[in-house]
PDB file of C-alpha atoms in Angstrom:
ATOM      1  CA  MET A 256     -49.345  65.742   1.086  1.00  0.00           C
ATOM      2  CA  ASN A 257     -48.695  64.326  -2.376  1.00  0.00           C
ATOM      3  CA  GLU A 258     -46.379  61.586  -1.225  1.00  0.00           C
ATOM      4  CA  PRO A 259     -47.448  58.008  -0.568  1.00  0.00           C
ATOM      5  CA  ALA A 260     -48.040  57.054   3.033  1.00  0.00           C
ATOM      6  CA  HIS A 261     -45.938  54.289   4.517  1.00  0.00           C
ATOM      7  CA  ASP A 262     -47.639  50.941   4.254  1.00  0.00           C
ATOM      8  CA  SER A 263     -46.212  48.402   6.689  1.00  0.00           C
ATOM      9  CA  SER A 264     -47.544  45.584   4.508  1.00  0.00           C
ATOM     10  CA  PHE A 265     -45.580  46.786   1.496  1.00  0.00           C
ATOM     11  CA  ILE A 266     -43.051  44.166   0.381  1.00  0.00           C
ATOM     12  CA  VAL A 267     -39.706  45.850  -0.150  1.00  0.00           C
ATOM     13  CA  HIS A 268     -38.119  45.312  -3.534  1.00  0.00           C
ATOM     14  CA  ARG A 269     -35.000  43.169  -3.208  1.00  0.00           C
ATOM     15  CA  SER A 270     -32.125  43.143  -5.693  1.00  0.00           C
ATOM     16  CA  SER A 271     -29.954  40.026  -5.676  1.00  0.00           C
ATOM     17  CA  PHE A 272     -26.243  40.018  -6.469  1.00  0.00           C
ATOM     18  CA  ILE A 273     -24.000  37.005  -6.759  1.00  0.00           C
ATOM     19  CA  GLY A 274     -21.209  37.077  -4.185  1.00  0.00           C
ATOM     20  CA  HIS A 275     -20.107  39.629  -1.595  1.00  0.00           C
ATOM     21  CA  VAL A 276     -21.315  43.219  -2.121  1.00  0.00           C
ATOM     22  CA  LEU A 277     -19.338  46.168  -0.761  1.00  0.00           C
ATOM     23  CA  VAL A 278     -21.394  49.351  -0.276  1.00  0.00           C
ATOM     24  CA  LEU A 279     -19.427  52.604  -0.498  1.00  0.00           C
ATOM     25  CA  ARG A 280     -21.117  55.608   1.150  1.00  0.00           C
ATOM     26  CA  LEU A 281     -18.770  57.145   3.666  1.00  0.00           C
ATOM     27  CA  SER A 282     -20.695  60.180   4.951  1.00  0.00           C
ATOM     28  CA  ALA A 283     -22.463  62.415   5.935  1.00  0.00           C
ATOM     29  CA  LEU A 284     -25.405  61.613   8.229  1.00  0.00           C
ATOM     30  CA  GLY A 285     -28.194  62.631   5.849  1.00  0.00           C
ATOM     31  CA  ASP A 286     -26.520  60.907   2.908  1.00  0.00           C
ATOM     32  CA  VAL A 287     -26.023  57.708   4.889  1.00  0.00           C
ATOM     33  CA  ILE A 288     -29.726  57.774   5.808  1.00  0.00           C
ATOM     34  CA  HIS A 289     -30.628  58.308   2.150  1.00  0.00           C
ATOM     35  CA  THR A 290     -28.601  55.219   1.207  1.00  0.00           C
ATOM     36  CA  ILE A 291     -30.279  52.909   3.731  1.00  0.00           C
ATOM     37  CA  PRO A 292     -33.332  52.049   1.547  1.00  0.00           C
ATOM     38  CA  ALA A 293     -31.073  50.875  -1.280  1.00  0.00           C
ATOM     39  CA  VAL A 294     -28.999  48.769   1.125  1.00  0.00           C
ATOM     40  CA  LEU A 295     -32.137  47.305   2.686  1.00  0.00           C
ATOM     41  CA  SER A 296     -33.147  46.170  -0.808  1.00  0.00           C
ATOM     42  CA  LEU A 297     -29.924  44.137  -0.792  1.00  0.00           C
ATOM     43  CA  LYS A 298     -30.691  42.319   2.477  1.00  0.00           C
ATOM     44  CA  ASP A 299     -30.734  38.937   0.721  1.00  0.00           C
ATOM     45  CA  ALA A 300     -27.137  39.505  -0.380  1.00  0.00           C
ATOM     46  CA  ASP A 301     -23.892  39.251   1.582  1.00  0.00           C
ATOM     47  CA  VAL A 302     -23.299  42.970   2.224  1.00  0.00           C
ATOM     48  CA  SER A 303     -20.644  45.031   3.973  1.00  0.00           C
ATOM     49  CA  TRP A 304     -20.769  48.844   4.139  1.00  0.00           C
ATOM     50  CA  VAL A 305     -17.680  51.070   4.254  1.00  0.00           C
ATOM     51  CA  VAL A 306     -18.626  54.155   6.270  1.00  0.00           C
ATOM     52  CA  GLU A 307     -17.025  56.821   8.438  1.00  0.00           C
ATOM     53  CA  ALA A 308     -16.652  55.566  12.005  1.00  0.00           C
ATOM     54  CA  PRO A 309     -19.275  57.873  13.641  1.00  0.00           C
ATOM     55  CA  TYR A 310     -22.011  56.234  11.540  1.00  0.00           C
ATOM     56  CA  CYS A 311     -21.058  52.592  12.119  1.00  0.00           C
ATOM     57  CA  GLU A 312     -23.753  52.012  14.741  1.00  0.00           C
ATOM     58  CA  LEU A 313     -26.366  53.461  12.393  1.00  0.00           C
ATOM     59  CA  VAL A 314     -25.326  51.021   9.665  1.00  0.00           C
ATOM     60  CA  ASP A 315     -25.061  48.052  12.030  1.00  0.00           C
ATOM     61  CA  VAL A 316     -28.356  48.589  13.840  1.00  0.00           C
ATOM     62  CA  VAL A 317     -30.678  50.156  11.250  1.00  0.00           C
ATOM     63  CA  ALA A 318     -29.474  48.588   8.007  1.00  0.00           C
ATOM     64  CA  GLY A 319     -28.464  45.343   9.702  1.00  0.00           C
ATOM     65  CA  VAL A 320     -25.262  44.881   7.689  1.00  0.00           C
ATOM     66  CA  GLU A 321     -21.588  44.754   8.645  1.00  0.00           C
ATOM     67  CA  ALA A 322     -20.027  48.211   8.948  1.00  0.00           C
ATOM     68  CA  ILE A 323     -16.369  48.667   8.010  1.00  0.00           C
ATOM     69  CA  PRO A 324     -15.172  51.877   9.661  1.00  0.00           C
ATOM     70  CA  VAL A 325     -12.893  54.428   7.990  1.00  0.00           C
ATOM     71  CA  ARG A 326     -11.443  57.721   9.235  1.00  0.00           C
ATOM     72  CA  LEU A 327     -10.130  59.213   6.005  1.00  0.00           C
ATOM     73  CA  LYS A 328      -9.436  62.730   7.283  1.00  0.00           C
ATOM     74  CA  GLN A 329      -7.548  61.415  10.290  1.00  0.00           C
ATOM     75  CA  TRP A 330      -5.597  59.014   8.106  1.00  0.00           C
ATOM     76  CA  ALA A 331      -4.688  61.795   5.675  1.00  0.00           C
ATOM     77  CA  ARG A 332      -3.414  63.968   8.553  1.00  0.00           C
ATOM     78  CA  SER A 333      -1.390  61.182  10.163  1.00  0.00           C
ATOM     79  CA  PRO A 334      -0.684  58.520   7.513  1.00  0.00           C
ATOM     80  CA  ILE A 335       2.231  56.922   9.358  1.00  0.00           C
ATOM     81  CA  ALA A 336       0.422  56.670  12.694  1.00  0.00           C
ATOM     82  CA  SER A 337      -2.680  55.356  10.890  1.00  0.00           C
ATOM     83  CA  ARG A 338      -0.956  52.603   8.921  1.00  0.00           C
ATOM     84  CA  ALA A 339      -2.272  49.786  11.086  1.00  0.00           C
ATOM     85  CA  ALA A 340      -5.865  51.048  10.951  1.00  0.00           C
ATOM     86  CA  MET A 341      -5.685  51.521   7.173  1.00  0.00           C
ATOM     87  CA  ARG A 342      -4.257  48.037   6.737  1.00  0.00           C
ATOM     88  CA  ASP A 343      -7.034  46.513   8.855  1.00  0.00           C
ATOM     89  CA  THR A 344      -9.699  48.329   6.843  1.00  0.00           C
ATOM     90  CA  ILE A 345      -8.311  47.215   3.497  1.00  0.00           C
ATOM     91  CA  ARG A 346      -8.093  43.656   4.817  1.00  0.00           C
ATOM     92  CA  ALA A 347     -11.769  43.841   5.891  1.00  0.00           C
ATOM     93  CA  MET A 348     -12.780  45.074   2.428  1.00  0.00           C
ATOM     94  CA  ARG A 349     -10.879  42.424   0.520  1.00  0.00           C
ATOM     95  CA  GLY A 350     -12.844  39.597  -0.993  1.00  0.00           C
ATOM     96  CA  ALA A 351     -15.690  41.726  -2.339  1.00  0.00           C
ATOM     97  CA  ASP A 352     -17.020  40.564  -5.686  1.00  0.00           C
ATOM     98  CA  VAL A 353     -19.022  43.738  -6.330  1.00  0.00           C
ATOM     99  CA  SER A 354     -18.647  47.300  -5.062  1.00  0.00           C
ATOM    100  CA  ILE A 355     -21.407  49.901  -5.358  1.00  0.00           C
ATOM    101  CA  ASP A 356     -20.318  53.527  -4.988  1.00  0.00           C
ATOM    102  CA  PHE A 357     -23.261  55.672  -3.848  1.00  0.00           C
ATOM    103  CA  GLN A 358     -21.065  58.702  -3.129  1.00  0.00           C
ATOM    104  CA  GLY A 359     -19.550  59.462  -6.524  1.00  0.00           C
ATOM    105  CA  LEU A 360     -16.231  60.759  -5.196  1.00  0.00           C
ATOM    106  CA  VAL A 361     -12.697  59.644  -6.010  1.00  0.00           C
ATOM    107  CA  LYS A 362     -12.100  58.717  -2.358  1.00  0.00           C
ATOM    108  CA  SER A 363     -15.127  56.410  -2.312  1.00  0.00           C
ATOM    109  CA  ALA A 364     -14.830  54.893  -5.783  1.00  0.00           C
ATOM    110  CA  MET A 365     -11.160  54.002  -5.379  1.00  0.00           C
ATOM    111  CA  LEU A 366     -12.004  51.842  -2.354  1.00  0.00           C
ATOM    112  CA  GLY A 367     -13.645  49.371  -4.725  1.00  0.00           C
ATOM    113  CA  VAL A 368     -10.271  48.959  -6.432  1.00  0.00           C
ATOM    114  CA  PHE A 369      -8.496  48.500  -3.089  1.00  0.00           C
ATOM    115  CA  ALA A 370     -11.080  45.855  -2.201  1.00  0.00           C
ATOM    116  CA  GLY A 371     -10.275  43.941  -5.366  1.00  0.00           C
ATOM    117  CA  ALA A 372     -13.886  43.984  -6.579  1.00  0.00           C
ATOM    118  CA  LYS A 373     -14.100  42.712 -10.156  1.00  0.00           C
ATOM    119  CA  GLU A 374     -17.368  44.557 -10.775  1.00  0.00           C
ATOM    120  CA  ARG A 375     -17.246  48.182  -9.593  1.00  0.00           C
ATOM    121  CA  ILE A 376     -20.594  49.922 -10.018  1.00  0.00           C
ATOM    122  CA  GLY A 377     -21.274  53.645  -9.833  1.00  0.00           C
ATOM    123  CA  PHE A 378     -23.285  56.497 -11.283  1.00  0.00           C
ATOM    124  CA  ASP A 379     -22.602  57.629 -14.839  1.00  0.00           C
ATOM    125  CA  ARG A 380     -21.038  61.008 -15.629  1.00  0.00           C
ATOM    126  CA  ASN A 381     -24.387  62.829 -15.512  1.00  0.00           C
ATOM    127  CA  ALA A 382     -24.982  61.906 -11.874  1.00  0.00           C
ATOM    128  CA  ILE A 383     -21.482  61.613 -10.441  1.00  0.00           C
ATOM    129  CA  ARG A 384     -20.058  64.393  -8.257  1.00  0.00           C
ATOM    130  CA  GLU A 385     -16.385  64.040  -9.212  1.00  0.00           C
ATOM    131  CA  LYS A 386     -15.793  63.022 -12.839  1.00  0.00           C
ATOM    132  CA  PRO A 387     -12.351  61.433 -12.153  1.00  0.00           C
ATOM    133  CA  ALA A 388     -14.171  58.878  -9.990  1.00  0.00           C
ATOM    134  CA  LEU A 389     -15.388  57.332 -13.268  1.00  0.00           C
ATOM    135  CA  LEU A 390     -11.873  55.940 -13.715  1.00  0.00           C
ATOM    136  CA  PHE A 391     -12.408  53.616 -10.750  1.00  0.00           C
ATOM    137  CA  THR A 392     -15.744  52.092 -11.833  1.00  0.00           C
ATOM    138  CA  ASN A 393     -16.255  49.664 -14.701  1.00  0.00           C
ATOM    139  CA  ARG A 394     -20.053  49.728 -14.744  1.00  0.00           C
ATOM    140  CA  LYS A 395     -21.667  53.151 -15.023  1.00  0.00           C
ATOM    141  CA  VAL A 396     -25.398  53.430 -14.331  1.00  0.00           C
ATOM    142  CA  ALA A 397     -27.651  56.225 -15.587  1.00  0.00           C
ATOM    143  CA  VAL A 398     -30.288  57.468 -13.133  1.00  0.00           C
ATOM    144  CA  ASP A 399     -32.908  60.208 -13.211  1.00  0.00           C
ATOM    145  CA  THR A 400     -31.159  63.093 -11.446  1.00  0.00           C
ATOM    146  CA  THR A 401     -34.420  65.042 -11.104  1.00  0.00           C
ATOM    147  CA  LYS A 402     -35.652  62.492  -8.553  1.00  0.00           C
ATOM    148  CA  HIS A 403     -34.963  62.458  -4.828  1.00  0.00           C
ATOM    149  CA  VAL A 404     -31.551  61.095  -3.831  1.00  0.00           C
ATOM    150  CA  VAL A 405     -33.203  58.070  -2.185  1.00  0.00           C
ATOM    151  CA  GLU A 406     -34.811  57.148  -5.512  1.00  0.00           C
ATOM    152  CA  GLN A 407     -31.557  57.686  -7.421  1.00  0.00           C
ATOM    153  CA  ASN A 408     -29.821  55.285  -5.037  1.00  0.00           C
ATOM    154  CA  LEU A 409     -32.570  52.699  -5.525  1.00  0.00           C
ATOM    155  CA  GLU A 410     -32.261  53.071  -9.304  1.00  0.00           C
ATOM    156  CA  LEU A 411     -28.513  52.497  -9.050  1.00  0.00           C
ATOM    157  CA  VAL A 412     -29.053  49.192  -7.227  1.00  0.00           C
ATOM    158  CA  TRP A 413     -31.936  47.975  -9.359  1.00  0.00           C
ATOM    159  CA  SER A 414     -30.230  48.801 -12.648  1.00  0.00           C
ATOM    160  CA  ALA A 415     -27.033  47.101 -11.555  1.00  0.00           C
ATOM    161  CA  ALA A 416     -28.533  43.920 -10.081  1.00  0.00           C
ATOM    162  CA  THR A 417     -27.575  40.599 -11.643  1.00  0.00           C
ATOM    163  CA  GLN A 418     -31.018  39.282 -10.735  1.00  0.00           C
ATOM    164  CA  VAL A 419     -34.060  41.247  -9.708  1.00  0.00           C
ATOM    165  CA  ALA A 420     -36.671  39.565  -7.580  1.00  0.00           C
ATOM    166  CA  ALA A 421     -40.280  40.721  -7.883  1.00  0.00           C
ATOM    167  CA  VAL A 422     -40.353  44.325  -9.068  1.00  0.00           C
ATOM    168  CA  PRO A 423     -42.951  46.121  -6.920  1.00  0.00           C
ATOM    169  CA  SER A 424     -46.064  47.714  -8.247  1.00  0.00           C
ATOM    170  CA  GLY A 425     -46.511  51.424  -7.569  1.00  0.00           C
ATOM    171  CA  SER A 426     -44.078  54.302  -7.745  1.00  0.00           C
ATOM    172  CA  THR A 427     -40.417  54.391  -6.818  1.00  0.00           C
ATOM    173  CA  ALA A 428     -41.348  56.909  -4.131  1.00  0.00           C
ATOM    174  CA  ALA A 429     -43.757  54.454  -2.507  1.00  0.00           C
ATOM    175  CA  THR A 430     -41.067  51.794  -2.562  1.00  0.00           C
ATOM    176  CA  GLY A 431     -38.480  54.172  -1.132  1.00  0.00           C
ATOM    177  CA  VAL A 432     -40.649  55.237   1.792  1.00  0.00           C
ATOM    178  CA  ALA A 433     -41.468  51.612   2.573  1.00  0.00           C
ATOM    179  CA  ALA A 434     -37.811  50.603   2.382  1.00  0.00           C
ATOM    180  CA  LEU A 435     -36.663  53.465   4.595  1.00  0.00           C
ATOM    181  CA  HIS A 436     -39.082  52.560   7.366  1.00  0.00           C
ATOM    182  CA  THR A 437     -38.183  48.877   7.163  1.00  0.00           C
ATOM    183  CA  GLY A 438     -34.928  49.716   8.950  1.00  0.00           C
ATOM    184  CA  ASN A 439     -34.586  48.903  12.649  1.00  0.00           C
ATOM    185  CA  TRP A 440     -34.972  52.527  13.769  1.00  0.00           C
ATOM    186  CA  ALA A 441     -36.641  51.785  17.103  1.00  0.00           C
ATOM    187  CA  ALA A 442     -33.606  49.820  18.270  1.00  0.00           C
ATOM    188  CA  PHE A 443     -31.263  52.640  17.285  1.00  0.00           C
ATOM    189  CA  ALA A 444     -32.980  55.389  19.303  1.00  0.00           C
ATOM    190  CA  ARG A 445     -31.978  55.675  22.969  1.00  0.00           C
ATOM    191  CA  ASP A 446     -34.610  56.324  25.641  1.00  0.00           C
ATOM    192  CA  MET A 447     -34.784  60.109  26.084  1.00  0.00           C
ATOM    193  CA  PRO A 448     -37.288  62.564  27.643  1.00  0.00           C
ATOM    194  CA  GLN A 449     -40.243  63.679  25.548  1.00  0.00           C
ATOM    195  CA  HIS A 450     -40.538  67.214  24.179  1.00  0.00           C
ATOM    196  CA  ASP A 451     -43.332  68.784  22.170  1.00  0.00           C
ATOM    197  CA  VAL A 452     -41.196  70.640  19.617  1.00  0.00           C
ATOM    198  CA  VAL A 453     -37.483  70.340  18.918  1.00  0.00           C
ATOM    199  CA  ILE A 454     -35.513  72.880  16.861  1.00  0.00           C
ATOM    200  CA  LEU A 455     -32.373  72.013  14.875  1.00  0.00           C
ATOM    201  CA  PRO A 456     -30.710  75.372  14.062  1.00  0.00           C
ATOM    202  CA  GLY A 457     -27.375  74.012  12.821  1.00  0.00           C
ATOM    203  CA  ALA A 458     -26.276  73.153   9.297  1.00  0.00           C
ATOM    204  CA  GLY A 459     -23.134  71.989   7.561  1.00  0.00           C
ATOM    205  CA  ARG A 460     -22.880  75.080   5.360  1.00  0.00           C
ATOM    206  CA  ARG A 461     -23.269  78.749   6.207  1.00  0.00           C
ATOM    207  CA  ASP A 462     -25.757  79.344   3.381  1.00  0.00           C
ATOM    208  CA  LYS A 463     -28.058  76.684   4.892  1.00  0.00           C
ATOM    209  CA  LEU A 464     -28.303  78.527   8.228  1.00  0.00           C
ATOM    210  CA  TRP A 465     -31.491  80.419   9.096  1.00  0.00           C
ATOM    211  CA  PRO A 466     -30.923  83.670  11.069  1.00  0.00           C
ATOM    212  CA  ALA A 467     -30.641  83.071  14.816  1.00  0.00           C
ATOM    213  CA  GLU A 468     -33.076  85.872  15.652  1.00  0.00           C
ATOM    214  CA  ARG A 469     -35.791  84.167  13.591  1.00  0.00           C
ATOM    215  CA  TRP A 470     -35.122  80.854  15.302  1.00  0.00           C
ATOM    216  CA  ARG A 471     -35.399  82.729  18.596  1.00  0.00           C
ATOM    217  CA  GLU A 472     -38.887  83.915  17.713  1.00  0.00           C
ATOM    218  CA  VAL A 473     -40.008  80.437  16.622  1.00  0.00           C
ATOM    219  CA  ALA A 474     -38.597  78.992  19.841  1.00  0.00           C
ATOM    220  CA  ARG A 475     -40.454  81.614  21.874  1.00  0.00           C
ATOM    221  CA  ARG A 476     -43.780  80.906  20.158  1.00  0.00           C
ATOM    222  CA  THR A 477     -43.515  77.121  20.262  1.00  0.00           C
ATOM    223  CA  GLY A 478     -41.663  76.633  23.554  1.00  0.00           C
ATOM    224  CA  ALA A 479     -39.251  74.417  21.637  1.00  0.00           C
ATOM    225  CA  LEU A 480     -36.183  72.663  22.931  1.00  0.00           C
ATOM    226  CA  VAL A 481     -33.072  73.564  20.921  1.00  0.00           C
ATOM    227  CA  ALA A 482     -30.875  70.592  20.000  1.00  0.00           C
ATOM    228  CA  TRP A 483     -27.282  71.081  18.938  1.00  0.00           C
ATOM    229  CA  GLY A 484     -24.246  69.215  17.714  1.00  0.00           C
ATOM    230  CA  PRO A 485     -20.479  69.769  17.693  1.00  0.00           C
ATOM    231  CA  GLY A 486     -19.631  73.463  17.411  1.00  0.00           C
ATOM    232  CA  GLU A 487     -23.286  74.566  17.720  1.00  0.00           C
ATOM    233  CA  GLU A 488     -23.731  75.113  21.453  1.00  0.00           C
ATOM    234  CA  GLN A 489     -23.163  78.889  21.269  1.00  0.00           C
ATOM    235  CA  LEU A 490     -25.746  79.173  18.473  1.00  0.00           C
ATOM    236  CA  ALA A 491     -28.224  77.175  20.570  1.00  0.00           C
ATOM    237  CA  ARG A 492     -27.715  79.480  23.569  1.00  0.00           C
ATOM    238  CA  GLU A 493     -28.273  82.548  21.355  1.00  0.00           C
ATOM    239  CA  ILE A 494     -31.679  81.154  20.457  1.00  0.00           C
ATOM    240  CA  SER A 495     -33.024  79.988  23.812  1.00  0.00           C
ATOM    241  CA  GLU A 496     -32.193  79.113  27.398  1.00  0.00           C
ATOM    242  CA  LYS A 497     -34.058  75.861  26.813  1.00  0.00           C
ATOM    243  CA  ILE A 498     -31.362  73.770  25.160  1.00  0.00           C
ATOM    244  CA  ALA A 499     -30.772  70.024  25.017  1.00  0.00           C
ATOM    245  CA  PRO A 500     -27.854  68.418  26.841  1.00  0.00           C
ATOM    246  CA  PRO A 501     -24.925  67.111  24.776  1.00  0.00           C
ATOM    247  CA  THR A 502     -26.003  63.978  22.910  1.00  0.00           C
ATOM    248  CA  ASN A 503     -24.362  61.239  20.921  1.00  0.00           C
ATOM    249  CA  LEU A 504     -26.053  60.086  17.723  1.00  0.00           C
ATOM    250  CA  ARG A 505     -28.239  57.445  19.372  1.00  0.00           C
ATOM    251  CA  GLU A 506     -29.309  59.830  22.149  1.00  0.00           C
ATOM    252  CA  LEU A 507     -30.138  62.461  19.536  1.00  0.00           C
ATOM    253  CA  ALA A 508     -32.241  59.851  17.740  1.00  0.00           C
ATOM    254  CA  GLY A 509     -34.151  59.218  20.971  1.00  0.00           C
ATOM    255  CA  LEU A 510     -34.730  62.931  21.454  1.00  0.00           C
ATOM    256  CA  LEU A 511     -36.051  63.331  17.913  1.00  0.00           C
ATOM    257  CA  LYS A 512     -38.165  60.176  18.053  1.00  0.00           C
ATOM    258  CA  ASN A 513     -39.944  61.406  21.193  1.00  0.00           C
ATOM    259  CA  ALA A 514     -40.736  64.846  19.791  1.00  0.00           C
ATOM    260  CA  ARG A 515     -44.143  65.757  18.431  1.00  0.00           C
ATOM    261  CA  LEU A 516     -42.519  67.944  15.786  1.00  0.00           C
ATOM    262  CA  VAL A 517     -38.955  68.712  14.641  1.00  0.00           C
ATOM    263  CA  ILE A 518     -38.092  71.919  12.783  1.00  0.00           C
ATOM    264  CA  GLY A 519     -34.776  72.300  10.967  1.00  0.00           C
ATOM    265  CA  ALA A 520     -32.907  73.240   7.837  1.00  0.00           C
ATOM    266  CA  ASP A 521     -31.127  70.895   5.410  1.00  0.00           C
ATOM    267  CA  THR A 522     -29.138  68.972   7.991  1.00  0.00           C
ATOM    268  CA  GLY A 523     -28.572  65.307   8.812  1.00  0.00           C
ATOM    269  CA  PRO A 524     -30.584  65.288  12.055  1.00  0.00           C
ATOM    270  CA  LEU A 525     -33.680  66.512  10.170  1.00  0.00           C
ATOM    271  CA  HIS A 526     -33.427  63.449   7.915  1.00  0.00           C
ATOM    272  CA  LEU A 527     -32.918  61.312  11.001  1.00  0.00           C
ATOM    273  CA  ALA A 528     -36.120  62.686  12.556  1.00  0.00           C
ATOM    274  CA  ALA A 529     -38.095  61.943   9.394  1.00  0.00           C
ATOM    275  CA  ALA A 530     -36.689  58.418   9.183  1.00  0.00           C
ATOM    276  CA  LEU A 531     -37.715  57.851  12.813  1.00  0.00           C
ATOM    277  CA  GLY A 532     -41.300  58.705  11.848  1.00  0.00           C
ATOM    278  CA  THR A 533     -41.489  62.095  13.574  1.00  0.00           C
ATOM    279  CA  LYS A 534     -43.291  64.949  11.843  1.00  0.00           C
ATOM    280  CA  VAL A 535     -40.858  67.553  10.514  1.00  0.00           C
ATOM    281  CA  VAL A 536     -40.846  71.026   9.001  1.00  0.00           C
ATOM    282  CA  GLY A 537     -37.873  71.627   6.697  1.00  0.00           C
ATOM    283  CA  LEU A 538     -36.415  75.025   5.767  1.00  0.00           C
ATOM    284  CA  TYR A 539     -34.709  74.972   2.361  1.00  0.00           C
ATOM    285  CA  GLY A 540     -32.927  77.781   0.515  1.00  0.00           C
ATOM    286  CA  PRO A 541     -29.812  76.896  -1.513  1.00  0.00           C
ATOM    287  CA  THR A 542     -30.724  73.204  -1.861  1.00  0.00           C
ATOM    288  CA  ASN A 543     -33.709  71.637  -3.602  1.00  0.00           C
ATOM    289  CA  SER A 544     -36.104  70.136  -1.071  1.00  0.00           C
ATOM    290  CA  GLN A 545     -37.650  67.863  -3.713  1.00  0.00           C
ATOM    291  CA  ARG A 546     -34.254  66.258  -4.300  1.00  0.00           C
ATOM    292  CA  ASN A 547     -32.648  66.562  -0.860  1.00  0.00           C
ATOM    293  CA  GLY A 548     -35.537  67.018   1.560  1.00  0.00           C
ATOM    294  CA  PRO A 549     -36.720  64.784   4.437  1.00  0.00           C
ATOM    295  CA  TYR A 550     -37.868  61.736   2.525  1.00  0.00           C
ATOM    296  CA  GLY A 551     -41.538  60.929   2.931  1.00  0.00           C
ATOM    297  CA  GLN A 552     -42.323  64.462   4.115  1.00  0.00           C
ATOM    298  CA  LEU A 553     -41.319  66.659   1.189  1.00  0.00           C
ATOM    299  CA  GLY A 554     -44.691  68.407   1.329  1.00  0.00           C
ATOM    300  CA  ARG A 555     -43.747  69.756   4.762  1.00  0.00           C
ATOM    301  CA  CYS A 556     -40.804  71.794   3.455  1.00  0.00           C
ATOM    302  CA  ILE A 557     -40.593  75.544   2.874  1.00  0.00           C
ATOM    303  CA  GLN A 558     -38.584  76.270  -0.266  1.00  0.00           C
ATOM    304  CA  ALA A 559     -37.053  79.659  -1.054  1.00  0.00           C
ATOM    305  CA  LYS A 560     -34.115  80.945  -3.110  1.00  0.00           C
ATOM    306  CA  SER A 561     -32.187  81.720   0.074  1.00  0.00           C
ATOM    307  CA  MET A 562     -32.658  81.122   3.787  1.00  0.00           C
ATOM    308  CA  ALA A 563     -33.004  84.875   4.335  1.00  0.00           C
ATOM    309  CA  GLU A 564     -36.208  84.832   2.266  1.00  0.00           C
ATOM    310  CA  ILE A 565     -37.948  82.463   4.700  1.00  0.00           C
ATOM    311  CA  SER A 566     -40.031  84.439   7.189  1.00  0.00           C
ATOM    312  CA  VAL A 567     -41.002  83.541  10.729  1.00  0.00           C
ATOM    313  CA  GLU A 568     -44.659  83.675   9.715  1.00  0.00           C
ATOM    314  CA  ALA A 569     -44.088  81.203   6.879  1.00  0.00           C
ATOM    315  CA  VAL A 570     -42.500  78.772   9.331  1.00  0.00           C
ATOM    316  CA  MET A 571     -45.230  79.224  11.950  1.00  0.00           C
ATOM    317  CA  ASN A 572     -47.961  78.719   9.331  1.00  0.00           C
ATOM    318  CA  MET A 573     -46.326  75.448   8.258  1.00  0.00           C
ATOM    319  CA  VAL A 574     -45.863  74.370  11.880  1.00  0.00           C
ATOM    320  CA  GLU A 575     -49.549  74.912  12.619  1.00  0.00           C
ATOM    321  CA  ARG A 576     -50.560  73.048   9.480  1.00  0.00           C
ATOM    322  CA  VAL A 577     -48.322  70.045  10.169  1.00  0.00           C
ATOM    323  CA  ILE A 578     -49.350  69.760  13.828  1.00  0.00           C
ATOM    324  CA  ALA A 579     -52.997  69.804  12.768  1.00  0.00           C
ATOM    325  CA  GLU A 580     -52.534  66.969  10.257  1.00  0.00           C
TER     326      GLU A 580
END
């Protein structure tokens, strides 16, 4: 492992802003987790976080800041029926002095304008996902896009801070790992049964999925429990008869926290497992594990050009190595 180990004595870098700070990172699970270290570095500030409703508990409990829920897809489908909810959300956002857009999309950046924030901070054009979002920010920050997303988010906060309290010694990676584990993860995870190995076969994109028959072989060799989310139950049953019950996010966190090892592709629950301190093995094809992998455990990822190129033997070799560590 080339990454720094978590040091509980490490003092997390804190960036201080004057006034009320509005964090804009709406989704998805892995991206919200990757934003938590940057938000934790703002704990001395007055912070609210605009986030999709399913992740509000994660923000409230782990990051310890006020969560302002949004349901943008639902609101877009039913704008008239959603008027009251939209009005309440805008009212909750109002009064922000500074907004920080970690998402880089038009839908996130424009919320800073709706909030009335005088200083609207975001990534510059080299790091932003949707270039028109630049129209809604008035302070563009350059970051090193070759670094992990967690470190890019930390750079965004540090570069934008009005005042910076003691800059830590050591690498950004060391700071990021320390900041991630400073979150109140233990309180977020529900009490769930223990399992030796848990498999996460789902993914948000088809090209991130590993073939079910290969998962089946890994499950057979490891005796793993297969966890699943919305729309993934059939896939789980194709892999094994040993599947987890339906879980909400906090129950899933408990399941992952109590596992000896979690194996999965580039999916939010894999990042959740790593943040909870559980050993993971990550399978990466179309995405770069060094930029998007389970933070703090990038050396436990298998990287290939496509998921089809990852063999069962490669996964089992990594599993054996990680368990032995």
